[in-house]
Amino acid sequence: MAAKTTKLQNLIKGIVKENPVLVLLLGTCPTLATTTSTLNALGMGVAATLVLIGSNFAISMLRNVIPNKVRIPSYIVIIAGFVTVIEMLMHAFLPALYSALGVFLSLIVVNCIILGRAEMYASKNGVADSVIDAVGMGIGFTLALFLMASIREIFGAGSWFGFEIPFLKDYTVPILTQAPGGFFVFGLLIAVVNKLMTHKPKTEFSCEGCPNAHACSQNGNHEKEDK
Amino acid sequence: MKNEALKSIVVLSAICLVVALLLSSVDLLTAPIIEKAEQEKASSAYFEVLPDATEFETVALDGNAPSSVKEMKKDAGGSGYAFKLLLTSTYSGNDMTLIVGISPEGKITKMSFVEYTDTKGYGSPEKFNEAFAGKDNTADGVASASRTTASVRNALNDAYKALAQYGNVEQSDEQKLVSLYDKLMPWAKNPTSTAFKFDEADLKEYEGLDPAVTKAYTPTTKVGYVLLVKNGDSNVAVAVNAFGKAYKVLDLDGNELTSGVDAVKAAAESLPPIYLEKQSTYERRIKAAFKTAMGEDVANALTYEAVKLENISSTVETALKVTSGSKEYYAFFATAVGFHGNVQVLYVIDKDGNIVIYKTTSQSESAGYGDKIGAKDYAEGITGNIDALSDDAVIVSGATVTSEAVKLAKNDIKAAFAAVKEGF
């Protein structure tokens, strides 16, 4: 049995060791789509973090109430509710960012990170731990997006946060702002993180993080722990 | 088991209810803010297109307002009018909203797309601004985005109509003519579209042209002309078919004139018929079609005689009597507006009305969809008597706009053949 992690370890794991984007390879779609601009990437990261915190909090609070048979639809309703709240608040108070993020804001509902953490962590742990996990994962997601967006925007567009970098603007690599360049930068970052990490994540995470684990022939039965 | 199911239903329903309550609460808070921001955005767009404006007053539009015009604002300082226009029949199929400013002299000051959803590589808000700013709805538009141009021009036509109806800006005769295309040449656009595209013809090219003809425009299909002809102190609009026959005269308010227009029609008919300009091309295409269908010897021995169809007004651009030995045929070319551009078809019909040859002689429709009209098996399916040929025989599955074009051409050729038959 694994040693119980401290709250600090719980917070930090999402940033590096179990970074949802660069280690767990979750949320690849918004990562590639919104990282052409650093500002948009930060906006997406913060929005996803807020949804993650809200959904983990609610799901953790209701973990002993929601029957197993309807857990996925319940999680989706809760997550969709939080996403819609964030969307409406952003539309009202941050309209420029709302326009920039466009359809990817709504797509946070189907972001694997959100549902994955709900299924894997929030449904099995207390409220405080779940919120801390959400904060850590959210920070990790945002940092990964920020790093990737910075590389793509600086070297691909010769700017950062929309501000032109004078000595770079004539030496850009435009493909970095397009899909192939996005994949290239993504792959490079994964390679760098793999190299820097001394421990790889436990293999059971890869199955436990999947909402379909209980039906998958590659995994054993998925039992929800009662706390 | 039953308890479990009941619990599942109750819990899920309760979660949905709570989430719904949360969402409606947030909506109560944010909806007024969002609505105010949208109005300010629209307002700022009006100031963007009329930068010298001081304060906008809304012009009340009644039920007779042109359909594209959603809002009309007048600058209290007199710098012009701003319109919120709805663009339909766009390339992407999505409606677009366009804000446009028009000066008191009737010139477009600037355009602003609320959201440009058509293909950005071909047209763009910047390109449209460049094409129309300082001009009016008769400007050429963006060459690489003909469908979007047609939608924009259609909306601009409505703006100018509204300007004449509700504002103090008189339309020029050329602007008024643009809004009459639907009455003069309804087939000069695809039946699924509301947008026309006409190009101005250079009248200096034509010797012997009556000086009463002041302007000439051809549709993109080049089947016929729409002319502005002097009639006393004012201009009238005259439609001329591909055979050079003037078939309709309208005053610039759109009322048909049937008496006292002989001189106007004669002036319009001084313009050489379009079909004469391309006679050799038509003969070459017919020869090629015969060569494929009946062999080179037959094709080389063909003789041609132009048939002038004075009483038709349609997509039919030419009719030729084709003689091969003792056999006589009638070849008709018709050009209609397809999805990506013009679609020209050739029907060769014998004296009994049987289709001897069908060929799609020109098209640039979507690969895998409309371009099936250029396939051999498509042509082979168009046989039998022209009077009995159904619409279903010519349409292409999955290509609505292309199908409407070939259907229109087929039916027009059917009517043209009927007109020719009367002279047998």
PDB file of N, CA and C in Angstrom, chain A residues 40 90-91 94-105, chain B residues 38 41 114-115:
ATOM      1  N   ASN A  40      -4.017  33.696 -24.458  1.00  0.00           N
ATOM      2  CA  ASN A  40      -5.141  32.755 -24.576  1.00  0.00           C
ATOM      3  C   ASN A  40      -4.863  31.492 -23.779  1.00  0.00           C
ATOM      4  N   MET A  90     -17.194  34.847 -17.941  1.00  0.00           N
ATOM      5  CA  MET A  90     -16.160  35.350 -18.848  1.00  0.00           C
ATOM      6  C   MET A  90     -16.787  36.227 -19.935  1.00  0.00           C
ATOM      7  N   HIS A  91     -17.923  35.794 -20.450  1.00  0.00           N
ATOM      8  CA  HIS A  91     -18.605  36.563 -21.491  1.00  0.00           C
ATOM      9  C   HIS A  91     -18.977  37.940 -20.975  1.00  0.00           C
ATOM     10  N   LEU A  94     -15.005  39.374 -19.182  1.00  0.00           N
ATOM     11  CA  LEU A  94     -13.771  39.294 -19.978  1.00  0.00           C
ATOM     12  C   LEU A  94     -14.138  38.947 -21.415  1.00  0.00           C
ATOM     13  N   PRO A  95     -14.879  39.825 -22.111  1.00  0.00           N
ATOM     14  CA  PRO A  95     -15.398  39.467 -23.438  1.00  0.00           C
ATOM     15  C   PRO A  95     -14.304  39.203 -24.475  1.00  0.00           C
ATOM     16  N   ALA A  96     -13.178  39.900 -24.362  1.00  0.00           N
ATOM     17  CA  ALA A  96     -12.105  39.702 -25.343  1.00  0.00           C
ATOM     18  C   ALA A  96     -11.546  38.280 -25.229  1.00  0.00           C
ATOM     19  N   LEU A  97     -11.310  37.855 -23.992  1.00  0.00           N
ATOM     20  CA  LEU A  97     -10.786  36.497 -23.778  1.00  0.00           C
ATOM     21  C   LEU A  97     -11.837  35.465 -24.174  1.00  0.00           C
ATOM     22  N   TYR A  98     -13.093  35.764 -23.897  1.00  0.00           N
ATOM     23  CA  TYR A  98     -14.192  34.868 -24.264  1.00  0.00           C
ATOM     24  C   TYR A  98     -14.210  34.657 -25.780  1.00  0.00           C
ATOM     25  N   SER A  99     -14.058  35.747 -26.547  1.00  0.00           N
ATOM     26  CA  SER A  99     -14.047  35.631 -28.018  1.00  0.00           C
ATOM     27  C   SER A  99     -12.829  34.857 -28.482  1.00  0.00           C
ATOM     28  N   ALA A 100     -11.693  35.126 -27.830  1.00  0.00           N
ATOM     29  CA  ALA A 100     -10.448  34.478 -28.263  1.00  0.00           C
ATOM     30  C   ALA A 100     -10.507  32.966 -28.036  1.00  0.00           C
ATOM     31  N   LEU A 101     -11.065  32.561 -26.896  1.00  0.00           N
ATOM     32  CA  LEU A 101     -11.110  31.126 -26.597  1.00  0.00           C
ATOM     33  C   LEU A 101     -12.186  30.413 -27.405  1.00  0.00           C
ATOM     34  N   GLY A 102     -13.246  31.117 -27.703  1.00  0.00           N
ATOM     35  CA  GLY A 102     -14.284  30.577 -28.584  1.00  0.00           C
ATOM     36  C   GLY A 102     -14.844  29.246 -28.130  1.00  0.00           C
ATOM     37  N   VAL A 103     -14.870  28.280 -29.044  1.00  0.00           N
ATOM     38  CA  VAL A 103     -15.502  26.991 -28.769  1.00  0.00           C
ATOM     39  C   VAL A 103     -14.705  26.173 -27.756  1.00  0.00           C
ATOM     40  N   PHE A 104     -13.415  26.498 -27.592  1.00  0.00           N
ATOM     41  CA  PHE A 104     -12.595  25.695 -26.679  1.00  0.00           C
ATOM     42  C   PHE A 104     -12.975  25.899 -25.217  1.00  0.00           C
ATOM     43  N   LEU A 105     -13.660  26.981 -24.946  1.00  0.00           N
ATOM     44  CA  LEU A 105     -14.147  27.194 -23.583  1.00  0.00           C
ATOM     45  C   LEU A 105     -15.231  26.158 -23.272  1.00  0.00           C
TER      46      LEU A 105
ATOM     47  N   GLU B  38     -22.926  43.873 -25.834  1.00  0.00           N
ATOM     48  CA  GLU B  38     -23.223  43.624 -27.251  1.00  0.00           C
ATOM     49  C   GLU B  38     -23.717  44.907 -27.914  1.00  0.00           C
ATOM     50  N   LYS B  41     -20.885  47.135 -28.401  1.00  0.00           N
ATOM     51  CA  LYS B  41     -20.028  46.639 -29.488  1.00  0.00           C
ATOM     52  C   LYS B  41     -20.630  47.050 -30.828  1.00  0.00           C
ATOM     53  N   VAL B 114     -19.052  41.767 -38.362  1.00  0.00           N
ATOM     54  CA  VAL B 114     -19.126  41.408 -36.944  1.00  0.00           C
ATOM     55  C   VAL B 114     -18.352  40.107 -36.712  1.00  0.00           C
ATOM     56  N   GLU B 115     -18.523  39.172 -37.640  1.00  0.00           N
ATOM     57  CA  GLU B 115     -17.711  37.964 -37.591  1.00  0.00           C
ATOM     58  C   GLU B 115     -17.619  37.425 -39.014  1.00  0.00           C
TER      59      GLU B 115
END
